[in-house]
Amino acid sequence: GESVGLHLPTLSVQEGDNSIINCAYSNSASDYFIWYKQESGKGPQFIIDIRSNMDKRQGQRVTVLLNKTVKHLSLQIAATQPGDSAVYFCADLRDNYGQNFVFGPGTRLSVLP
Amino acid sequence: DADVTQTPRNRITKTGKRIMLECSQTKGHDRMYWYRQDPGLGLQLIYYSFDVKDINKGEISDGYSVSRQAQAKFSLSLESAIPNQTALYFCATSDSSTDTQYFGPGTRLTVL
């Protein structure tokens, strides 16, 4: 993921709507990507992952899309619920430090009633 | 994740003090990591360990040291804390057969 500075992007959606959170990565050699959810006061929680040999992967209410041409990753959350409110960030695996991840700064998702 | 615990959860200390943050895991993973998180920035890797005898510096290791006392325990030390080390610190673990990292609840450290 790329750093976008000190202010987290924010996405506000109505409860029940779909959410799309985007992430850009810079290393064309990255071959594994993870989306994490971080609720206030908690550590990051694994949501879904995708390998570079795939374009799309679906989980329960979540879908990750990978566009390697433009080095872009997105997380789609269907029927967004209040419990989805959190910071979401992507991480890409590169081997600069021996098979370790680089994390983006995240997007804050707020679900409106 | 209750399988990865960190102590303390919160700590306030003064400049120049030595601080140790501890991480324990019951997941049986061989790999452990220490990250710091600053507001508006992504997690930054401080140190990582692929097994008990393997310790590696991450991208921001200056001012920090670590000890892998056992497969399940990985501690992070700040030998002489300074205010710009005020941050959230996370421990993570992973198994060598997968790349997914599992995080602890974090330690909020404030250096005055």
mmCIF file of C-alpha atoms in Angstrom:
data_model
loop_
_atom_site.group_PDB
_atom_site.id
_atom_site.type_symbol
_atom_site.label_atom_id
_atom_site.label_comp_id
_atom_site.label_asym_id
_atom_site.label_seq_id
_atom_site.Cartn_x
_atom_site.Cartn_y
_atom_site.Cartn_z
ATOM 1 C CA GLY A 1 0.000 0.000 0.000
ATOM 2 C CA GLU A 2 1.025 3.588 -0.490
ATOM 3 C CA SER A 3 1.162 6.262 2.138
ATOM 4 C CA VAL A 4 -1.242 9.095 1.486
ATOM 5 C CA GLY A 5 -0.133 11.299 4.339
ATOM 6 C CA LEU A 6 -1.470 12.076 7.762
ATOM 7 C CA HIS A 7 -5.200 12.194 7.034
ATOM 8 C CA LEU A 8 -7.074 8.982 6.479
ATOM 9 C CA PRO A 9 -9.479 8.929 3.564
ATOM 10 C CA THR A 10 -13.014 8.548 4.827
ATOM 11 C CA LEU A 11 -15.945 6.776 3.246
ATOM 12 C CA SER A 12 -19.471 7.237 4.585
ATOM 13 C CA VAL A 13 -22.221 4.903 3.414
ATOM 14 C CA GLN A 14 -25.823 4.298 4.350
ATOM 15 C CA GLU A 15 -26.612 1.107 6.188
ATOM 16 C CA GLY A 16 -27.630 -1.494 3.651
ATOM 17 C CA ASP A 17 -25.706 0.038 0.773
ATOM 18 C CA ASN A 18 -22.603 -1.503 -0.763
ATOM 19 C CA SER A 19 -19.160 -0.098 0.097
ATOM 20 C CA ILE A 20 -16.117 0.006 -2.130
ATOM 21 C CA ILE A 21 -12.731 0.741 -0.590
ATOM 22 C CA ASN A 22 -9.725 1.233 -2.833
ATOM 23 C CA CYS A 23 -6.021 0.700 -2.447
ATOM 24 C CA ALA A 24 -3.045 1.317 -4.715
ATOM 25 C CA TYR A 25 0.208 -0.545 -4.446
ATOM 26 C CA SER A 26 3.518 0.325 -5.993
ATOM 27 C CA ASN A 27 5.486 -2.892 -6.322
ATOM 28 C CA SER A 28 4.676 -4.802 -9.501
ATOM 29 C CA ALA A 29 6.455 -7.820 -7.987
ATOM 30 C CA SER A 30 3.961 -8.096 -5.117
ATOM 31 C CA ASP A 31 2.114 -11.362 -5.433
ATOM 32 C CA TYR A 32 -0.074 -11.612 -2.365
ATOM 33 C CA PHE A 33 -2.503 -9.108 -0.912
ATOM 34 C CA ILE A 34 -4.574 -8.964 2.263
ATOM 35 C CA TRP A 35 -7.352 -6.702 3.455
ATOM 36 C CA TYR A 36 -7.500 -6.005 7.180
ATOM 37 C CA LYS A 37 -10.197 -4.409 9.314
ATOM 38 C CA GLN A 38 -9.193 -2.454 12.394
ATOM 39 C CA GLU A 39 -11.818 -1.421 14.897
ATOM 40 C CA SER A 40 -11.117 1.263 17.441
ATOM 41 C CA GLY A 41 -8.856 0.004 20.210
ATOM 42 C CA LYS A 42 -8.203 -3.329 18.545
ATOM 43 C CA GLY A 43 -5.571 -4.953 16.426
ATOM 44 C CA PRO A 44 -6.026 -5.523 12.688
ATOM 45 C CA GLN A 45 -8.236 -8.467 11.764
ATOM 46 C CA PHE A 46 -7.827 -10.509 8.593
ATOM 47 C CA ILE A 47 -10.773 -10.148 6.207
ATOM 48 C CA ILE A 48 -9.799 -11.651 2.876
ATOM 49 C CA ASP A 49 -6.751 -12.291 0.752
ATOM 50 C CA ILE A 50 -5.930 -12.742 -2.912
ATOM 51 C CA ARG A 51 -2.970 -14.030 -4.895
ATOM 52 C CA SER A 52 -1.710 -12.294 -7.996
ATOM 53 C CA ASN A 53 -2.837 -15.175 -10.222
ATOM 54 C CA MET A 54 -6.440 -14.224 -9.453
ATOM 55 C CA ASP A 55 -8.531 -11.178 -10.375
ATOM 56 C CA LYS A 56 -11.372 -11.696 -7.948
ATOM 57 C CA ARG A 57 -12.077 -13.537 -4.763
ATOM 58 C CA GLN A 58 -15.282 -13.662 -2.750
ATOM 59 C CA GLY A 59 -15.932 -14.211 0.897
ATOM 60 C CA GLN A 60 -18.947 -13.742 3.088
ATOM 61 C CA ARG A 61 -20.343 -10.311 2.074
ATOM 62 C CA VAL A 62 -16.890 -9.239 0.884
ATOM 63 C CA THR A 63 -15.222 -9.337 -2.520
ATOM 64 C CA VAL A 64 -11.667 -8.362 -3.379
ATOM 65 C CA LEU A 65 -10.768 -7.284 -6.907
ATOM 66 C CA LEU A 66 -7.200 -7.095 -8.142
ATOM 67 C CA ASN A 67 -6.130 -5.144 -11.214
ATOM 68 C CA LYS A 68 -2.455 -5.857 -11.752
ATOM 69 C CA THR A 69 -2.240 -3.644 -14.832
ATOM 70 C CA VAL A 70 -2.826 -0.488 -12.808
ATOM 71 C CA LYS A 71 -1.661 -1.954 -9.472
ATOM 72 C CA HIS A 72 -5.022 -1.428 -7.823
ATOM 73 C CA LEU A 73 -6.917 -3.418 -5.237
ATOM 74 C CA SER A 74 -10.474 -2.928 -4.037
ATOM 75 C CA LEU A 75 -12.628 -4.312 -1.264
ATOM 76 C CA GLN A 76 -16.349 -4.477 -1.777
ATOM 77 C CA ILE A 77 -18.648 -4.949 1.205
ATOM 78 C CA ALA A 78 -22.220 -5.897 0.404
ATOM 79 C CA ALA A 79 -25.145 -4.647 2.465
ATOM 80 C CA THR A 80 -22.944 -2.625 4.805
ATOM 81 C CA GLN A 81 -23.850 -2.924 8.483
ATOM 82 C CA PRO A 82 -23.046 -0.714 11.501
ATOM 83 C CA GLY A 83 -20.556 -3.333 12.669
ATOM 84 C CA ASP A 84 -18.565 -2.736 9.494
ATOM 85 C CA SER A 85 -17.532 0.716 10.735
ATOM 86 C CA ALA A 86 -13.753 0.565 11.079
ATOM 87 C CA VAL A 87 -10.494 1.431 9.343
ATOM 88 C CA TYR A 88 -9.749 -0.861 6.425
ATOM 89 C CA PHE A 89 -6.293 -1.223 4.953
ATOM 90 C CA CYS A 90 -4.589 -3.343 2.395
ATOM 91 C CA ALA A 91 -1.213 -4.981 2.662
ATOM 92 C CA ASP A 92 0.953 -6.350 -0.098
ATOM 93 C CA LEU A 93 3.625 -8.959 0.340
ATOM 94 C CA ARG A 94 7.013 -8.134 -1.012
ATOM 95 C CA ASP A 95 10.360 -9.552 -0.136
ATOM 96 C CA ASN A 96 12.333 -6.415 0.620
ATOM 97 C CA TYR A 97 12.562 -7.543 4.212
ATOM 98 C CA GLY A 98 12.345 -11.247 3.747
ATOM 99 C CA GLN A 99 8.762 -12.020 2.832
ATOM 100 C CA ASN A 100 7.051 -9.252 4.741
ATOM 101 C CA PHE A 101 4.148 -6.970 4.137
ATOM 102 C CA VAL A 102 3.863 -3.291 3.368
ATOM 103 C CA PHE A 103 0.687 -1.802 4.767
ATOM 104 C CA GLY A 104 -1.321 1.092 3.437
ATOM 105 C CA PRO A 105 -2.545 3.815 5.838
ATOM 106 C CA GLY A 106 -6.157 2.767 5.524
ATOM 107 C CA THR A 107 -9.620 4.155 4.828
ATOM 108 C CA ARG A 108 -12.087 4.917 7.585
ATOM 109 C CA LEU A 109 -15.521 3.506 6.820
ATOM 110 C CA SER A 110 -18.469 5.105 8.617
ATOM 111 C CA VAL A 111 -21.869 3.474 8.325
ATOM 112 C CA LEU A 112 -24.756 5.909 8.625
ATOM 113 C CA PRO A 113 -28.101 4.757 10.083
ATOM 114 C CA ASP B 1 -7.268 -12.137 18.430
ATOM 115 C CA ALA B 2 -7.112 -13.772 21.850
ATOM 116 C CA ASP B 3 -4.444 -16.172 20.594
ATOM 117 C CA VAL B 4 -1.977 -13.277 20.480
ATOM 118 C CA THR B 5 -1.653 -11.261 23.666
ATOM 119 C CA GLN B 6 0.329 -8.150 24.425
ATOM 120 C CA THR B 7 1.334 -6.625 27.739
ATOM 121 C CA PRO B 8 0.958 -3.948 28.841
ATOM 122 C CA ARG B 9 -2.005 -2.582 26.897
ATOM 123 C CA ASN B 10 -1.190 0.978 27.835
ATOM 124 C CA ARG B 11 2.001 2.551 29.140
ATOM 125 C CA ILE B 12 3.060 6.090 29.893
ATOM 126 C CA THR B 13 6.746 6.666 30.494
ATOM 127 C CA LYS B 14 9.329 9.418 30.525
ATOM 128 C CA THR B 15 12.113 10.236 28.118
ATOM 129 C CA GLY B 16 15.214 8.146 28.743
ATOM 130 C CA LYS B 17 13.455 5.252 30.474
ATOM 131 C CA ARG B 18 13.864 1.661 29.364
ATOM 132 C CA ILE B 19 10.626 0.010 28.325
ATOM 133 C CA MET B 20 9.808 -3.584 27.424
ATOM 134 C CA LEU B 21 6.685 -4.652 25.571
ATOM 135 C CA GLU B 22 5.828 -8.315 25.603
ATOM 136 C CA CYS B 23 3.995 -10.545 23.166
ATOM 137 C CA SER B 24 2.837 -14.111 23.650
ATOM 138 C CA GLN B 25 1.013 -16.404 21.255
ATOM 139 C CA THR B 26 -0.750 -19.732 21.561
ATOM 140 C CA LYS B 27 -1.203 -20.246 17.822
ATOM 141 C CA GLY B 28 1.927 -22.361 17.512
ATOM 142 C CA HIS B 29 3.270 -20.078 14.796
ATOM 143 C CA ASP B 30 6.986 -19.914 14.162
ATOM 144 C CA ARG B 31 7.098 -16.347 12.838
ATOM 145 C CA MET B 32 6.590 -13.230 14.945
ATOM 146 C CA TYR B 33 6.688 -9.531 14.147
ATOM 147 C CA TRP B 34 6.674 -6.134 15.834
ATOM 148 C CA TYR B 35 5.048 -3.146 14.130
ATOM 149 C CA ARG B 36 4.344 0.421 15.103
ATOM 150 C CA GLN B 37 1.336 2.394 13.940
ATOM 151 C CA ASP B 38 1.227 6.176 13.832
ATOM 152 C CA PRO B 39 -1.914 8.207 13.081
ATOM 153 C CA GLY B 40 -2.598 8.339 9.353
ATOM 154 C CA LEU B 41 0.246 6.014 8.488
ATOM 155 C CA GLY B 42 0.405 2.343 7.678
ATOM 156 C CA LEU B 43 1.934 -0.224 9.979
ATOM 157 C CA GLN B 44 5.725 -0.086 9.887
ATOM 158 C CA LEU B 45 7.828 -3.156 10.551
ATOM 159 C CA ILE B 46 10.322 -2.814 13.412
ATOM 160 C CA TYR B 47 11.719 -6.342 13.790
ATOM 161 C CA TYR B 48 10.737 -9.834 12.799
ATOM 162 C CA SER B 49 11.754 -13.349 13.724
ATOM 163 C CA PHE B 50 11.210 -16.476 11.673
ATOM 164 C CA ASP B 51 12.226 -18.794 14.488
ATOM 165 C CA VAL B 52 13.877 -18.651 17.903
ATOM 166 C CA LYS B 53 17.382 -18.265 16.508
ATOM 167 C CA ASP B 54 16.445 -15.860 13.740
ATOM 168 C CA ILE B 55 16.095 -12.103 14.340
ATOM 169 C CA ASN B 56 15.901 -9.542 11.552
ATOM 170 C CA LYS B 57 15.652 -5.776 11.404
ATOM 171 C CA GLY B 58 12.673 -4.212 9.749
ATOM 172 C CA GLU B 59 12.421 -0.814 8.128
ATOM 173 C CA ILE B 60 12.481 1.217 11.383
ATOM 174 C CA SER B 61 14.627 -0.741 13.846
ATOM 175 C CA ASP B 62 16.742 2.161 15.141
ATOM 176 C CA GLY B 63 16.121 2.769 18.832
ATOM 177 C CA TYR B 64 14.559 -0.661 19.345
ATOM 178 C CA SER B 65 15.785 -4.150 20.215
ATOM 179 C CA VAL B 66 14.022 -7.483 20.483
ATOM 180 C CA SER B 67 14.370 -10.847 22.160
ATOM 181 C CA ARG B 68 12.781 -14.119 21.080
ATOM 182 C CA GLN B 69 12.772 -15.985 24.381
ATOM 183 C CA ALA B 70 10.814 -18.941 23.065
ATOM 184 C CA GLN B 71 8.728 -19.815 20.037
ATOM 185 C CA ALA B 72 5.710 -18.315 21.760
ATOM 186 C CA LYS B 73 7.313 -15.142 23.131
ATOM 187 C CA PHE B 74 8.755 -12.102 21.414
ATOM 188 C CA SER B 75 9.556 -8.939 23.341
ATOM 189 C CA LEU B 76 10.346 -5.441 22.126
ATOM 190 C CA SER B 77 12.575 -3.080 24.101
ATOM 191 C CA LEU B 78 13.124 0.627 23.904
ATOM 192 C CA GLU B 79 16.495 1.120 25.594
ATOM 193 C CA SER B 80 16.068 4.859 26.069
ATOM 194 C CA ALA B 81 12.595 6.009 25.139
ATOM 195 C CA ILE B 82 12.097 9.288 23.268
ATOM 196 C CA PRO B 83 8.857 11.193 22.567
ATOM 197 C CA ASN B 84 8.725 10.317 18.866
ATOM 198 C CA GLN B 85 8.395 6.674 19.871
ATOM 199 C CA THR B 86 4.913 7.483 21.100
ATOM 200 C CA ALA B 87 2.726 5.182 19.006
ATOM 201 C CA LEU B 88 0.600 2.056 18.936
ATOM 202 C CA TYR B 89 2.692 -1.097 18.877
ATOM 203 C CA PHE B 90 1.393 -4.353 17.454
ATOM 204 C CA CYS B 91 2.748 -7.836 17.621
ATOM 205 C CA ALA B 92 1.806 -10.301 14.882
ATOM 206 C CA THR B 93 2.391 -13.960 14.145
ATOM 207 C CA SER B 94 2.290 -16.124 11.071
ATOM 208 C CA ASP B 95 2.916 -19.697 10.114
ATOM 209 C CA SER B 96 5.642 -20.465 7.607
ATOM 210 C CA SER B 97 3.153 -22.413 5.478
ATOM 211 C CA THR B 98 0.935 -19.361 4.905
ATOM 212 C CA ASP B 99 1.542 -15.636 4.612
ATOM 213 C CA THR B 100 -1.374 -14.413 6.695
ATOM 214 C CA GLN B 101 -0.378 -12.473 9.802
ATOM 215 C CA TYR B 102 -2.511 -12.420 12.939
ATOM 216 C CA PHE B 103 -2.284 -9.411 15.192
ATOM 217 C CA GLY B 104 -2.439 -8.830 18.906
ATOM 218 C CA PRO B 105 -4.620 -6.107 20.465
ATOM 219 C CA GLY B 106 -1.809 -3.559 20.576
ATOM 220 C CA THR B 107 0.037 -1.535 23.200
ATOM 221 C CA ARG B 108 -0.442 2.196 23.362
ATOM 222 C CA LEU B 109 2.860 3.749 24.430
ATOM 223 C CA THR B 110 3.229 7.399 25.372
ATOM 224 C CA VAL B 111 6.673 8.866 25.982
ATOM 225 C CA LEU B 112 6.606 12.212 27.774
#
